[in-house]
PDB file of C-alpha atoms in Angstrom:
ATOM      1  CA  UNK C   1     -22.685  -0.842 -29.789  1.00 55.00           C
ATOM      2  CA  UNK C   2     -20.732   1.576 -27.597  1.00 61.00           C
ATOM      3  CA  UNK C   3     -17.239   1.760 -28.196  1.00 71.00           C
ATOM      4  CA  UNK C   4     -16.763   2.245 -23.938  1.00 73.00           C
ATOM      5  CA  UNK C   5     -13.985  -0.734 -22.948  1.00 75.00           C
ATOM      6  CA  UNK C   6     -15.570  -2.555 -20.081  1.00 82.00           C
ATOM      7  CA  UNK C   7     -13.408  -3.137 -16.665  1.00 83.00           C
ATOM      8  CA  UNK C   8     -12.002  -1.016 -14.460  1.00 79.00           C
ATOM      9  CA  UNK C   9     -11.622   2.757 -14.914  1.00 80.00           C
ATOM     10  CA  UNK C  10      -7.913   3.991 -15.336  1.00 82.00           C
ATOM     11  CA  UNK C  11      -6.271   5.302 -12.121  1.00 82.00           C
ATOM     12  CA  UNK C  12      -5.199   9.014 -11.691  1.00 84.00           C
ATOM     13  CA  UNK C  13      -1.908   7.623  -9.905  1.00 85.00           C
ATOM     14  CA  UNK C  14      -1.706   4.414 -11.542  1.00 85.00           C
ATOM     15  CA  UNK C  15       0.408   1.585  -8.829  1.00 84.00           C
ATOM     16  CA  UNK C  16       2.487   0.044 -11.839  1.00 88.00           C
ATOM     17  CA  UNK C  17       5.805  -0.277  -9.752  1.00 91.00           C
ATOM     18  CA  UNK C  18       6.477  -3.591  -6.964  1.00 93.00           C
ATOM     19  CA  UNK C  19       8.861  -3.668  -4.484  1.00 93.00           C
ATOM     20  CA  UNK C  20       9.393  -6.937  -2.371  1.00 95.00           C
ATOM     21  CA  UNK C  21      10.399  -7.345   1.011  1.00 95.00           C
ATOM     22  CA  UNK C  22      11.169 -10.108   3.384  1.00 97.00           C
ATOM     23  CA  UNK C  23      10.079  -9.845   7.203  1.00 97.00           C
ATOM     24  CA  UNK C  24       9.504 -12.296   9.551  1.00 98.00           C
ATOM     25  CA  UNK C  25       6.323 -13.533  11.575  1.00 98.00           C
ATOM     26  CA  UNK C  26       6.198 -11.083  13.879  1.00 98.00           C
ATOM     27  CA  UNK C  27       6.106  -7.961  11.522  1.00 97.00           C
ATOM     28  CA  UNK C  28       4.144 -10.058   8.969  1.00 98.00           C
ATOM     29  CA  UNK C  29       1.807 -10.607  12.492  1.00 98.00           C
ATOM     30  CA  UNK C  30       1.938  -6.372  12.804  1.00 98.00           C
ATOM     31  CA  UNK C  31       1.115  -5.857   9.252  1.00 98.00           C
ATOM     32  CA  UNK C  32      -1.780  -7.765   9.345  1.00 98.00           C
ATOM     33  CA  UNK C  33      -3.090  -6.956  12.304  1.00 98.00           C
ATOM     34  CA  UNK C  34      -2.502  -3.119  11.272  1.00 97.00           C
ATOM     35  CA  UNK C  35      -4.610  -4.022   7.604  1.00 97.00           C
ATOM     36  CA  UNK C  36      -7.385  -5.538   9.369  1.00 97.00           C
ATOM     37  CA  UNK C  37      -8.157  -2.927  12.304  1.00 97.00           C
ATOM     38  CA  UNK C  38      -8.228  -0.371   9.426  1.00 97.00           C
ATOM     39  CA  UNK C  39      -9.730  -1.874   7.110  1.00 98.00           C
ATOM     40  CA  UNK C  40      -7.498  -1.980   4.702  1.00 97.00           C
ATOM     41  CA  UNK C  41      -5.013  -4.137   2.845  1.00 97.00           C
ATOM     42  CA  UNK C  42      -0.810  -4.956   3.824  1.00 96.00           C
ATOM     43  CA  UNK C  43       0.039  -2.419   0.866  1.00 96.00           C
ATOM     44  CA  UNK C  44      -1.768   0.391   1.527  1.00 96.00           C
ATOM     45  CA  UNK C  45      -0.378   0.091   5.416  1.00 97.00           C
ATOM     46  CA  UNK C  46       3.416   0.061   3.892  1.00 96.00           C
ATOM     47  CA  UNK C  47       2.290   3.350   1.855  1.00 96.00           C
ATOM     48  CA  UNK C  48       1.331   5.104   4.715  1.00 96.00           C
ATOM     49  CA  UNK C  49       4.437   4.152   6.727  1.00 96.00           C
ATOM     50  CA  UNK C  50       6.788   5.532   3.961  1.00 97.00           C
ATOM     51  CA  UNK C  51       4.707   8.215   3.666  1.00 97.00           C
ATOM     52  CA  UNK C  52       4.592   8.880   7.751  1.00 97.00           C
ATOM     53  CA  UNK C  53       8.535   8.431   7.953  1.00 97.00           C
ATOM     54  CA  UNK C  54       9.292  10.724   4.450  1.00 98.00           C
ATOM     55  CA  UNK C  55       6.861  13.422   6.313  1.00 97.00           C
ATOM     56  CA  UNK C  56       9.285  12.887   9.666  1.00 97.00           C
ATOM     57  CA  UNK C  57      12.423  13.006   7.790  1.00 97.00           C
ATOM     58  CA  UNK C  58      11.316  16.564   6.347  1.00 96.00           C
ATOM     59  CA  UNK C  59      10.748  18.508   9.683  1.00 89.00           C
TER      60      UNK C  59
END
């Protein structure tokens, strides 16, 4: 037998930390909205907003 684990390969930048926040049903409505036109999920969309505003805050 091979001694390979099964599941899901480890991550390079492993997400290990949570944060919650509470917004109401308008931004909630945003988020969303935001998650499904890209394709994507409500956490990755809050990672690229930090990132967008961290990358503002440098210039």
């Amino acid at each position: 037998m091979s001694s390979k684990k099964m599941g899901r390969p480890k991550s390079d930048n492993p997400k290990s930390k949570t944060i919650e926040i509470r917004v109401d049903e308008e931004i909630l409505s945003k988020l969303d909205a935001a998650a499904e036109k890209l394709n994507t999920n409500r956490s990755a969309i809050v990672r690229k907003g930090i990132e967008k505003i961290y990358e503002e805050l440098q210039k």
